[in-house]
Amino acid sequence: MSDMNHRGTGDCARILVVGQGAREHALVWALARSPGARALWVAPGNAGTGMEPRTRNIPIEPHEVDALTGFVRQEHIDLVVIGPEAPLVLGLADRLEAQGTAVIGPRQDTARLEGSKIACKRFCQRHGIPTAPARIHEDPGDALRDVARCLLPVVIKASGLCGGKGVIIATTREEAETAVRKLAQLPGGQEGLLVEECLQGWETSYIVLAQGTTYVPCPSAQDHKRLQDHNRGPNTGGMGAFSPAHRVTAELEERIRHRIIEPTLVALAHSGHPYQGFLYAGIMVDRAGNPHLLEFNCRLGDPEAQVILFRLVDDLRLIFEATVQNRLGEVRWTSGPEAALTAVLAASGYPETSSGSGPIEGLDGPDETPDLKVFHGATRMENGQVVCVGGRVLAVTGRGASLTQARDRVYARIEHLWFAGMQYRKDIGHESANGLPH
Ligand code: AMP
Ligand code: GLY
């Protein structure tokens, strides 16, 4: 394994962000505020990223590893920030490092923590990281025999990446058998299945920026995964988020750090796979206040990134520069005292389909203030007009002295936004929407 000191030593002035969602727009927006960011590119970006200062979109998709590495060489890019998981799992970070480019995002072997739920479960079992007990099945027949007699409810998971569709909670034996058959058909399910004990409690997430065993925690943020108000409807990538998440107490944070984050970073470093980038732990907190790991993501969450970055008062470029130069211990991740909240406006058909079209109205409406920002997700510029391309289209993000003030600002702005089929939750940040202990 190469020395992490070789990952980058110069100034990170020319930066490429890989991805196209509102998370990537928030990353670009935060980086563009740094006086030291001389030029920014986004691959492929969206209509919003293309409007940020000193920023250009380039028509290369996140999975086009050869094209991306070639572009980075040609443009003498100093730092690449990888937003989504797919290019990490394809080994984009390894390829960039091999040519001497500094990267925020883990290597392929480490990204398996997200890319393979079987690898992640075995890692937790080996290192004593609290997680739901699970049985691993490479053969769907074995999984079927397992669910024919296991305790109910039970959680069935496909091992590989499934775009958020790889987990089913079954309450009856019939549902469990159907789930096994369904997940075994998915490409991610062909890598194996997990039959896992269903944990009770409430969910949260914890995100850190790590480099080896050094890390800085991001502020707490709470996602809203279900499509509709009062946590109804299908699971999505996230329909809104707020920060800070008041239920994440200092004591809980400490438990998460000591029982989950630190043993993970230490085990990875000791096995010669030091982590570099954002590490996102999805967590279930039980009645006794103990955290259990549901999953790791090797990236910032979307929409958590929008609220976390909106609250950041430090220079993100300098934090990234310190990370790739092995100096993360010298910097801080300081968040402003205000609360931030983001509500996602999604296209009709989301999350089942991610198609959509038509103009978005109201983007030139009320001027954006320092306390409000409309981050773009699935948007594109067509003939000078911003159009929706389906999925999660906009993330309207606001800040306020209180969560209520942030929420009021966000929903007042949404009143002026419209596109055909627009759907959004009206209860982001409401107590009842955060999944009370169950
Ligand atoms: P994952 O992709 O593993 O985070 O799973 C997606 C969602 O499924 C989580 O956010 C939880 O709501 C739920 N989930 C996953 N594993 C479990 C479990 N063992 N017990 C209860 N719920 C779970
Ligand atoms: N919001 C959850 C995720 O990004 O996976």
Tab-separated table of C-alpha atoms and ligand atoms in Angstrom, residues 223 225 237-238 280 297 299-304, ligand 2:
chain	number	residue	atom	x	y	z
A	223	ASP	CA	-32.813	12.327	7.248
A	225	LYS	CA	-36.430	8.454	4.222
A	237	GLY	CA	-32.901	8.199	-0.908
A	238	GLY	CA	-34.128	10.934	1.443
A	280	TYR	CA	-21.501	7.603	6.981
A	297	ASN	CA	-21.902	4.483	3.314
A	299	ARG	CA	-19.736	9.165	1.209
A	300	LEU	CA	-21.770	12.078	2.451
A	301	GLY	CA	-25.499	11.409	2.643
A	302	ASP	CA	-27.904	13.133	0.303
A	303	PRO	CA	-29.804	15.224	1.594
A	304	GLU	CA	-27.741	15.280	4.830
B	2	GLY	N1	-29.793	9.988	2.822
B	2	GLY	C1	-29.241	8.709	2.896
B	2	GLY	C2	-28.205	8.413	1.913
B	2	GLY	O1	-27.619	9.287	1.288
B	2	GLY	O2	-27.920	7.246	1.709
